[in-house]
Every structure is written in C-alpha cells, then in structure tokens.
Coordinates of C-alpha atoms in Angstrom, one line a residue:
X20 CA -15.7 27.7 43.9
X21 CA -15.3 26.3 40.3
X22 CA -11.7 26.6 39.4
X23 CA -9.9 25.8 36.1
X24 CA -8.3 22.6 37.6
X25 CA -12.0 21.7 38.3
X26 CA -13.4 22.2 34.9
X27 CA -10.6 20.0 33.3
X28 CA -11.3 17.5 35.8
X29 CA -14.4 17.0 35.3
X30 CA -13.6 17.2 31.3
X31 CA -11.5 14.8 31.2
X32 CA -13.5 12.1 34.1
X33 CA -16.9 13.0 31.5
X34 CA -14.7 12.1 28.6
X35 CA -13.8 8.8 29.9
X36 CA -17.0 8.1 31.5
X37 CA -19.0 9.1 28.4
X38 CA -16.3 7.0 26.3
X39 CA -16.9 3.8 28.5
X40 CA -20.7 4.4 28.3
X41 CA -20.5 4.7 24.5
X42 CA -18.5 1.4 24.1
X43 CA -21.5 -0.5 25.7
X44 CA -23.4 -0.2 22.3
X45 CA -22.8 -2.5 19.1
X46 CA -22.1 0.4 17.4
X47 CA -19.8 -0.3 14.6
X48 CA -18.1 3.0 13.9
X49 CA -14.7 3.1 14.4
X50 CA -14.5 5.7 17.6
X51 CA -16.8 3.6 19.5
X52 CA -15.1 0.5 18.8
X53 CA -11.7 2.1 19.4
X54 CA -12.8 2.3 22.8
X55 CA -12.1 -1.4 23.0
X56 CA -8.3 -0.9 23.0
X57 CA -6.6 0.8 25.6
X58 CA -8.8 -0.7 28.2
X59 CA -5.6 -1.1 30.4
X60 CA -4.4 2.8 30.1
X61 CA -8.6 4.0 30.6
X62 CA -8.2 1.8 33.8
X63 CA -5.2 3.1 35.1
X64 CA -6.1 7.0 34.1
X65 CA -9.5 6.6 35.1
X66 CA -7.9 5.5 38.9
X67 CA -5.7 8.3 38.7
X68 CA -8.1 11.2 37.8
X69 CA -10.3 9.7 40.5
X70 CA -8.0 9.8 43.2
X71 CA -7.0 13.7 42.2
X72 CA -10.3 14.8 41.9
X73 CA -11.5 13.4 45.2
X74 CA -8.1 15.1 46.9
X75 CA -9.7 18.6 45.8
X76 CA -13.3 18.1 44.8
X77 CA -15.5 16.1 46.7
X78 CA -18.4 18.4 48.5
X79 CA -20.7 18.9 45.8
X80 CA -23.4 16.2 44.2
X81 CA -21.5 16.5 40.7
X82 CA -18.2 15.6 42.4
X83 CA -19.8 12.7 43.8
X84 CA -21.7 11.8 40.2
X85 CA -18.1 12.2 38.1
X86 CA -16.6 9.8 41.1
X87 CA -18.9 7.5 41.0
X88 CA -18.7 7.6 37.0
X89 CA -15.1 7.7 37.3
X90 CA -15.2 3.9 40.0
X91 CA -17.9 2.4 36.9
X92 CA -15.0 3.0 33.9
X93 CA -12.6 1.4 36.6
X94 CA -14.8 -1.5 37.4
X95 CA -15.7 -2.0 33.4
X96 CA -12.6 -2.0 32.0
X97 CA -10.5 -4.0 34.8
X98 CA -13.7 -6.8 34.5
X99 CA -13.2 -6.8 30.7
X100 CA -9.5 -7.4 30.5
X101 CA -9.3 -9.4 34.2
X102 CA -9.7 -13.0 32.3
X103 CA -6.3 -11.9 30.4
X104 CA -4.5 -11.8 33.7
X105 CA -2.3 -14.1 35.5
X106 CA -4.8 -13.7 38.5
X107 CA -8.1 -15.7 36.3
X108 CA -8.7 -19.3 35.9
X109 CA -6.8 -20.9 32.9
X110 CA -8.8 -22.0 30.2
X111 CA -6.3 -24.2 28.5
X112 CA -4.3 -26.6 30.6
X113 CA -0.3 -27.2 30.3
X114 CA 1.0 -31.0 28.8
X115 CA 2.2 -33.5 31.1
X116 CA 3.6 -35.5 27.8
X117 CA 7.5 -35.6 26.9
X118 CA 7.8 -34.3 23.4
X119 CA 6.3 -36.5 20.4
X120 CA 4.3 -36.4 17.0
X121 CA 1.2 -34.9 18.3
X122 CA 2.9 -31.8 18.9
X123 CA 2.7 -28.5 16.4
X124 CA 4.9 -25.4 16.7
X125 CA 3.1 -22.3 15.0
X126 CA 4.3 -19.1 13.9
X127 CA 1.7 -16.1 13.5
X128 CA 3.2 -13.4 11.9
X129 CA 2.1 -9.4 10.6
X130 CA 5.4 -8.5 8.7
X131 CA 3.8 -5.2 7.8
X132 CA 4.0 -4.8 4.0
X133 CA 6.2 -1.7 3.9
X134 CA 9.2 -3.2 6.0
X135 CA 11.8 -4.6 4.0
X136 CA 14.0 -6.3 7.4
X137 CA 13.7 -9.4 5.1
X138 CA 16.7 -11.7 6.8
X139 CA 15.7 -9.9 10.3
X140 CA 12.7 -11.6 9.8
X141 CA 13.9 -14.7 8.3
X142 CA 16.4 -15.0 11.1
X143 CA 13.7 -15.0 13.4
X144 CA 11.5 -17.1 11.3
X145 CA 14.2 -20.0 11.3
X146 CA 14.9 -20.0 14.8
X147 CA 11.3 -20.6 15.7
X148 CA 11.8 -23.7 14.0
X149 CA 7.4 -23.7 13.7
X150 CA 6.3 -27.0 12.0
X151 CA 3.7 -23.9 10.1
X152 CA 4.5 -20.6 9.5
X153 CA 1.6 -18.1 8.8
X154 CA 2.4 -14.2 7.7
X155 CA 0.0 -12.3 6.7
X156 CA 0.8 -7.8 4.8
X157 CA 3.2 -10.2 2.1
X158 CA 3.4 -8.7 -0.8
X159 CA 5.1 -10.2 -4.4
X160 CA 8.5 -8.5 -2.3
X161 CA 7.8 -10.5 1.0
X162 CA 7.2 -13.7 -1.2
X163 CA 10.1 -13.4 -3.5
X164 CA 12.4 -12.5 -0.8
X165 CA 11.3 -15.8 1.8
X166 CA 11.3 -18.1 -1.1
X167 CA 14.1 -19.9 0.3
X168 CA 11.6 -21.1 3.4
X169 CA 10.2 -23.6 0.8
X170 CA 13.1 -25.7 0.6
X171 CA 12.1 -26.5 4.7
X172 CA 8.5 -26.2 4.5
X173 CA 7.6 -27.6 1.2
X174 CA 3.9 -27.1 1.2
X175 CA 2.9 -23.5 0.8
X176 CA 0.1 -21.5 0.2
X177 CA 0.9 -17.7 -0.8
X178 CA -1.4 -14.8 -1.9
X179 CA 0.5 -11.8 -2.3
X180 CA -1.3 -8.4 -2.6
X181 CA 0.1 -4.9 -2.6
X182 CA -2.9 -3.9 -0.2
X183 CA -1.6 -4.9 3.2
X184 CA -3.8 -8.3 3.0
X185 CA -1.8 -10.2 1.3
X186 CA -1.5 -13.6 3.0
X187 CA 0.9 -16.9 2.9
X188 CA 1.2 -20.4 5.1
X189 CA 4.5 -22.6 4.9
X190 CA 4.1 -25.9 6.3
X191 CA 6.5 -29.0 6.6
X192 CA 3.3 -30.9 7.4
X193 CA 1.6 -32.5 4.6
X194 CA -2.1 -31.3 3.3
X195 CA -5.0 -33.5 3.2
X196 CA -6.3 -32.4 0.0
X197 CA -6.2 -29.0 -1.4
X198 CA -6.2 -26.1 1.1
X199 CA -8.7 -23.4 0.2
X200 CA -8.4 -19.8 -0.6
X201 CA -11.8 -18.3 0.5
X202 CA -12.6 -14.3 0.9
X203 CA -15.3 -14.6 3.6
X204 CA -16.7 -11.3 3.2
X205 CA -14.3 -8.7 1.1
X206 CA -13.0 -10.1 -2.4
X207 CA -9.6 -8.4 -1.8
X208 CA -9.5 -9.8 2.1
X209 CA -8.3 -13.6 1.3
X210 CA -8.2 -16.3 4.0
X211 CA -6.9 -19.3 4.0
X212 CA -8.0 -22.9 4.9
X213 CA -6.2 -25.8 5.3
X214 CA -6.4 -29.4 6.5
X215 CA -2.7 -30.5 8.0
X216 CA -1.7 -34.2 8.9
X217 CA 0.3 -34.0 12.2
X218 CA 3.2 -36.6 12.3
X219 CA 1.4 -38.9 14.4
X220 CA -1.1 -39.2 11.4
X221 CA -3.9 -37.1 13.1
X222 CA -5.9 -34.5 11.0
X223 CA -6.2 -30.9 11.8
X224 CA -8.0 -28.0 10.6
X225 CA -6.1 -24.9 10.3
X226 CA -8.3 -21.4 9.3
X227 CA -6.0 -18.1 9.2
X228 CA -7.6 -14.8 8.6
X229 CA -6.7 -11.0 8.6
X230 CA -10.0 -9.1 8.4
X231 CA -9.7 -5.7 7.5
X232 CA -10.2 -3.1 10.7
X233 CA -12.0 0.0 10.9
X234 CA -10.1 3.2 10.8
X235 CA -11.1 6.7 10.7
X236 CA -10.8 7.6 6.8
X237 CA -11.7 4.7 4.2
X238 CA -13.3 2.0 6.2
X239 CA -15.2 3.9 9.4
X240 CA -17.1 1.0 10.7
X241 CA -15.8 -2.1 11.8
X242 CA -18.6 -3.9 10.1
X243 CA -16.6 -6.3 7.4
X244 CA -14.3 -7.2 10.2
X245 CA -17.1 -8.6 12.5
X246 CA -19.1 -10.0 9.9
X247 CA -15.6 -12.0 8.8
X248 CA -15.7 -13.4 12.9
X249 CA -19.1 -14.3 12.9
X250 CA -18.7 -16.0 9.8
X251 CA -15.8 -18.1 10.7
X252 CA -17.3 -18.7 13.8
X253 CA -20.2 -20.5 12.7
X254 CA -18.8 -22.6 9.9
X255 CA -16.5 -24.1 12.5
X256 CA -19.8 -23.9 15.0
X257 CA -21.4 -26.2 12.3
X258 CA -18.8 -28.3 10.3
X259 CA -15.7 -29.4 12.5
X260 CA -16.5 -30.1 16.2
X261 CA -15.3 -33.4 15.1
X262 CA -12.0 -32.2 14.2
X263 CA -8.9 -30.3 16.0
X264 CA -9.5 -26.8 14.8
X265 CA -6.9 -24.0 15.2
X266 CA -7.9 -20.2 13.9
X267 CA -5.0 -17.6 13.7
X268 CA -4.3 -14.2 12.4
X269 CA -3.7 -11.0 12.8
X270 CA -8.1 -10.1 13.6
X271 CA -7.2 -6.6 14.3
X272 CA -9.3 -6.7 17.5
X273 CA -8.4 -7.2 20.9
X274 CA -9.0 -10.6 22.9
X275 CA -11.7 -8.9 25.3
X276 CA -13.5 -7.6 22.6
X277 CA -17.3 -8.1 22.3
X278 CA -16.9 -9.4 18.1
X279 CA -14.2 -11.2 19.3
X280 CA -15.8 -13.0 22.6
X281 CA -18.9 -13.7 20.1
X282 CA -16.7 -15.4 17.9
X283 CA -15.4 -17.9 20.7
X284 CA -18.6 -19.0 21.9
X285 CA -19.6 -19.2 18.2
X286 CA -17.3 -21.9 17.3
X287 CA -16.4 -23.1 21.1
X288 CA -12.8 -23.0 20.8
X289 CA -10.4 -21.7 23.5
X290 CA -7.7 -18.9 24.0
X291 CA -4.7 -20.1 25.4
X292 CA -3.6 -16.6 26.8
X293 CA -6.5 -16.7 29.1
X294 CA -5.4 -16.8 33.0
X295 CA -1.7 -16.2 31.9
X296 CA -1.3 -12.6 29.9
X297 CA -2.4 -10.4 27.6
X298 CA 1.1 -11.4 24.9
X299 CA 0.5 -7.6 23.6
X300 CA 1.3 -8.0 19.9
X301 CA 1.0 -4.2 18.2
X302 CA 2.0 -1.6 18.8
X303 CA 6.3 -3.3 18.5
X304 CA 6.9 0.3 18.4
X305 CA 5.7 1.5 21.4
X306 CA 6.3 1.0 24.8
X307 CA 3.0 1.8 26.1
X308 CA -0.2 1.4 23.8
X309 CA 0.3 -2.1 23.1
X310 CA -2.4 -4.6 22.5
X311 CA -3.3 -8.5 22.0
X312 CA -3.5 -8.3 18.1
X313 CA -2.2 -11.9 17.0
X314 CA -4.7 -14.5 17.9
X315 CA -4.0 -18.6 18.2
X316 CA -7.5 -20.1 19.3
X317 CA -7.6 -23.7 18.9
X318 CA -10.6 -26.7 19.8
X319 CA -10.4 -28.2 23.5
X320 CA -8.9 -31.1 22.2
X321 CA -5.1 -29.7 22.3
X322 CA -3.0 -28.9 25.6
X323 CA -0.4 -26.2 25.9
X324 CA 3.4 -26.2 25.7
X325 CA 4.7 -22.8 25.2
X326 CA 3.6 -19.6 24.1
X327 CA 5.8 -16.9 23.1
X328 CA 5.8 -13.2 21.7
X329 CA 9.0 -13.1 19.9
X330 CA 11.7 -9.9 19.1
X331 CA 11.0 -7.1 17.1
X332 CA 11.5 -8.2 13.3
X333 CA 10.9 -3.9 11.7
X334 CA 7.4 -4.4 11.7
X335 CA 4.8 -3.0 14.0
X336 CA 3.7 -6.4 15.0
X337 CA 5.8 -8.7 17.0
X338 CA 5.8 -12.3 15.9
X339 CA 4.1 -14.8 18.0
X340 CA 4.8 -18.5 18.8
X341 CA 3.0 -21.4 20.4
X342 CA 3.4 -25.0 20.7
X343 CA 0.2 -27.2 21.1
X344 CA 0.0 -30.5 22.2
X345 CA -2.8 -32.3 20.6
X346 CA -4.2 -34.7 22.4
X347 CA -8.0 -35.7 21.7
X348 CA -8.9 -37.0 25.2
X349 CA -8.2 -33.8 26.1
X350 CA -11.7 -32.5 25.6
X351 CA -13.2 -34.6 29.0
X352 CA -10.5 -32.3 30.8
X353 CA -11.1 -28.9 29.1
X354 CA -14.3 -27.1 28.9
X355 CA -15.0 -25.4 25.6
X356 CA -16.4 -21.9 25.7
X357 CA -20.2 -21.6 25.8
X358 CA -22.6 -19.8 23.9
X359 CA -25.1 -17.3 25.6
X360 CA -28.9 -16.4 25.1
X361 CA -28.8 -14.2 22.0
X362 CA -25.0 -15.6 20.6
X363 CA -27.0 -16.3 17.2
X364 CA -29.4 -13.7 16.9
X365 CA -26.3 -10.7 17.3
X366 CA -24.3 -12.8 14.9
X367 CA -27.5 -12.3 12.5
X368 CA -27.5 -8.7 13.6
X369 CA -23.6 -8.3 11.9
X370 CA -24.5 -10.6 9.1
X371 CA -27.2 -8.4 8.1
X372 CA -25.0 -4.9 8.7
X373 CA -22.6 -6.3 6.3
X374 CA -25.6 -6.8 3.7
X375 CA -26.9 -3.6 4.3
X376 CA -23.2 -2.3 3.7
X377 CA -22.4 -3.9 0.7
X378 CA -25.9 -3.1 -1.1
X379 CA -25.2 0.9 0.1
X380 CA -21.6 0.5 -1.9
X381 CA -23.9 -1.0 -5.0
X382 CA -26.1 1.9 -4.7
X383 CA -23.7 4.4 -4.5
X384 CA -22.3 2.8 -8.0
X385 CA -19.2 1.2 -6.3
X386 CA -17.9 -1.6 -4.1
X387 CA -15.4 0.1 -1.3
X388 CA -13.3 -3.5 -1.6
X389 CA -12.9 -2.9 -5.0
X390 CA -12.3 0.6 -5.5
X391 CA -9.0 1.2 -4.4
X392 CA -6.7 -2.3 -4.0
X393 CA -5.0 -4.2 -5.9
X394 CA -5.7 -8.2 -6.7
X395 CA -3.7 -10.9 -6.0
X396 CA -0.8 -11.9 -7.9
X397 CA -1.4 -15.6 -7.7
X398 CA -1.3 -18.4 -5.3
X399 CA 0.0 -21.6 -4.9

C-alpha cells in the first residue's frame, strides 16, 4: 500500500539520487555544480533515508531500485571526500628540521567586504605572525583601515575594489622584481603574482587568486571560475616546475571538486590537507554547512609544519594558516600529483566555454564583468 510516508521517501531518495547523478556531468550551471558542496550532509542524509526506508519499504522492485540508488549517492560522495580524511594517505609529509630560514608562515584570508571588525581582524592578523599575509573582498575601507600592517610587512601589493574582489598581499620577505597584477580571465577579477626570496636566499613563486563563483542570479554558470583554474594550472604546468610554487585563495570551490582536482594534476602541486581534514573555511557562521573554501597548494618541494583554521574575525570565512618548510630535496620523497588521460583535452573544453561565454556577452552588446562593478582604485 502506497502511503504518504512512502511517497516522500521515495521524493526525497529520487531527489538525492537524481542530484548525485546530475553532478557526474561537466555541466557548468550553478545547481549542478552546487551539488559539489555538501557532499558530507548528502552522505550522511542519503544513509539516513536509506536506513528508514528499508525499516518500512522494502518488498517491492522500486524499493529495492531507490535503495540501491540511495547505497550509489553514499558510495559517491564518501569516495569523493575520503582523500580529505584522517583515514587516507598523506600527500604532503611533516618536517623533521628545527626551525630556520627556509621556513614561511602564510596567512589566507576572505575578510568579506561588508565586515568592518577591522582590529578583530588585525588582532588576529598579528598574532599569526605569517611572514605573508594575503586577504582577498578589501576594499579602499579594508586597505585604509590595515595600513598600519605595512610598517611590519613593508612590501605590499593592494588592489582594492568595491566589488567583493578586491585583493592585497603584505610580505616582510623581499620581491624578486616586480610582482604582477594579472586578470586571468575577468578584467574586474585581479590576481596577483609574485616572486618572494625566503631568508635562506631561496626563490619562490607565490600566485593568489579569488575567481568569481557561480551563483543563482548574475553569474549562473561556474564557467569563468574554472577557466581561471585551468589557466593557472597550466602556466605553472609549463613555466615553474623549476621553482617552489605556492597557489592560494579563496577559489570558491571545494577541494574534491572535479575543476579543482583538474587544476592539481594540471600544474602537479599538492594539497596539504589531504589524509589529515577537510579545515572547513565558509560557512564561519554556521555550524553545519561548512566547507574547504581557502586553498594553500604548494610544489612537492616543501614539507609541512602546521596548518591552522583560525577564530572567527566577522566575516563568513575563517582565516587560515600554514607553515611550510621548504626544502628542495624534498621532491625525491614526495610524489607530485599526476595528470590523467584527457587532463588537457577538458582543460580545452573550459577554455573554449569561457570563449564561447565572453563572445555571447559581445553579442548581446555587453561584457557581464563589466556591466555592473566597479574598478580598482589603484595598486601598489
């Protein structure tokens, strides 16, 4: 006998199921990729409805169809996020060396445009005590109201917008040369690139990016934001294997996404978090939709100290910390991510998307990066 309880049941299991299914595809529009988020809480409710609709239901061929359906969206989503558990191999290895000069302390930080906890922030900031310092939703506010980091961290780079992309790096390491302001795919979506001499007199490369995400109103398809990946992912494929490269930002995609997994096997580096936690970075204000937002990849040739998601600061990121240990020999020890059949050819497939987008905004007799935000105010 079909009973209400049964309908809804099988509602919500199909829901899921057909959710799980959908996420499979390369689809860029933002419900699809949404699905890549709450892979934890699809798990988890997925194991539930399955264990309540099997008490009741379980005589007929469609209860054994949304069952099995139900076990696939378990299986899925627990082998998607099961390298970000403490139960998975390691990818990055911990130092055996005592403190010294080939060590960097980084700070990754979204301090979300439209909160104004200035010295909560700065408080936090200082006590990091990061050689580099990266925050990214500054606006002309953010920058006036931090100035006073300069008198530590004397080489800066700052791009204020009033657009939530806004971007600035403090540093007391010195630049070799002139870091580089680049907009990789947007021209209101600035990056920025910098070369950093470690205290020990070793070069680094240091790329930190917030690519715009898609969202259900102005910017439907996550297109811009993977193209920005793929991008990055194949200068650094191509230009620096021959020197430490670290990439962080707030990507506005999760770690065990398929852009963002194509990105690391793109340009080889490694994610420290793999093997020891997911460090859920947004939501800060809520207790139970939170996901890995704030990246730190970095090149096999640097070793872990510490990593560390840091107190709430007002803004709906969390701050994030890591220590690195740079040591070049490391790469005989540590294995850098490897590419797949078809890496190059999908990373075409969202270059060519993002063509195909920008020449429909021509078309239409407007650019969508343009339309509606505000340039920068100036950078130095």
């Amino acid at each position: 006998m079909i009973t209400f309880m049964h309908i809804a049941l099988s509602i919500a299991s199909l829901f899921l199921i057909l959710g799980t299914l959908m996420n499979l595809s390369k689809n860029p529009h933002w419900f699809v990729r949404s699905w890549d988020f709450p892979r934890v809480f699809i798990a988890i409710i997925s194991g539930i409805l399955a264990g309540v609709y099997s008490w009741f239901f379980h005589d007929s061929v469609w209860d054994l169809l949304i069952l099995l359906g139900l076990a696939g969206v378990v299986v899925r989503q627990v082998y998607m996020i099961f390298p970000y558990t403490r139960f998975a191999r390691r990818t990055v290895l911990e130092t055996e060396r005592p403190p010294g000069d080939e060590r960097l302390r980084l700070l990754m930080s979204n301090v979300l445009m439209d909160n104004h906890n200035y010295d909560k922030w700065l408080k936090v900031a200082r006590a990091a005590k990061a050689d580099i310092i990266v925050a990214v939703e500054v606006d002309q506010g953010w920058i006036d109201a931090i100035a006073s980091l300069q008198d530590d961290y004397p080489h800066a780079v700052h791009y204020p917008l009033d657009n939530f992309y806004g971007i600035v790096l403090y540093s007391r390491l010195e630049f070799d040369g002139e870091p580089e302001l680049k907009f990789l795919v947007q021209d209101d979506i600035p990056s920025i690139h910098a070369t950093i001499i470690l205290k020990n007199g070793q070069r680094i490369r240091l790329h930190a990016l917030h690519p715009r995400p898609p969202e259900p109103i102005y910017n439907q398809d996550s297109t811009p934001r993977d193209a920005e990946l793929v991008i990055m992912g194949q200068e650094i494929e191509k230009l620096e294997r021959n020197v430490p490269t670290i990439v962080c930002g707030d990507l506005n995609d999760v770690a065990w996404s398929y852009t963002t997994q194509l990105f690391l096997r793109l340009s080889k580096l490694l994610d420290p978090r793999m093997g020891r936690g997911m460090y859920n970075s947004f939501n800060a204000n809520s207790r139970i939709f939170r996901y890995p937002l704030d990246h730190v990849f970095h090149s096999n040739e640097f070793k872990l100290v510490d990593l560390h998601v840091l107190e709430h600061v007002g803004s709906d990121h969390f701050p994030v910390l890591i220590e690195l240990s740079c040591e070049p020999e490391a790469a005989l020890e540590q294995e850098e991510t490897q590419g797949q059949d078809g890496d190059h050819e999908a990373a075409e497939e969202f270059l060519e998307e993002e063509a195909e987008r920008e020449m429909d905004g021509r078309e239409d007799g407007h650019v969508a990066q343009n339309s509606e935000y505000g340039q920068g105010n100036g950078a130095a």
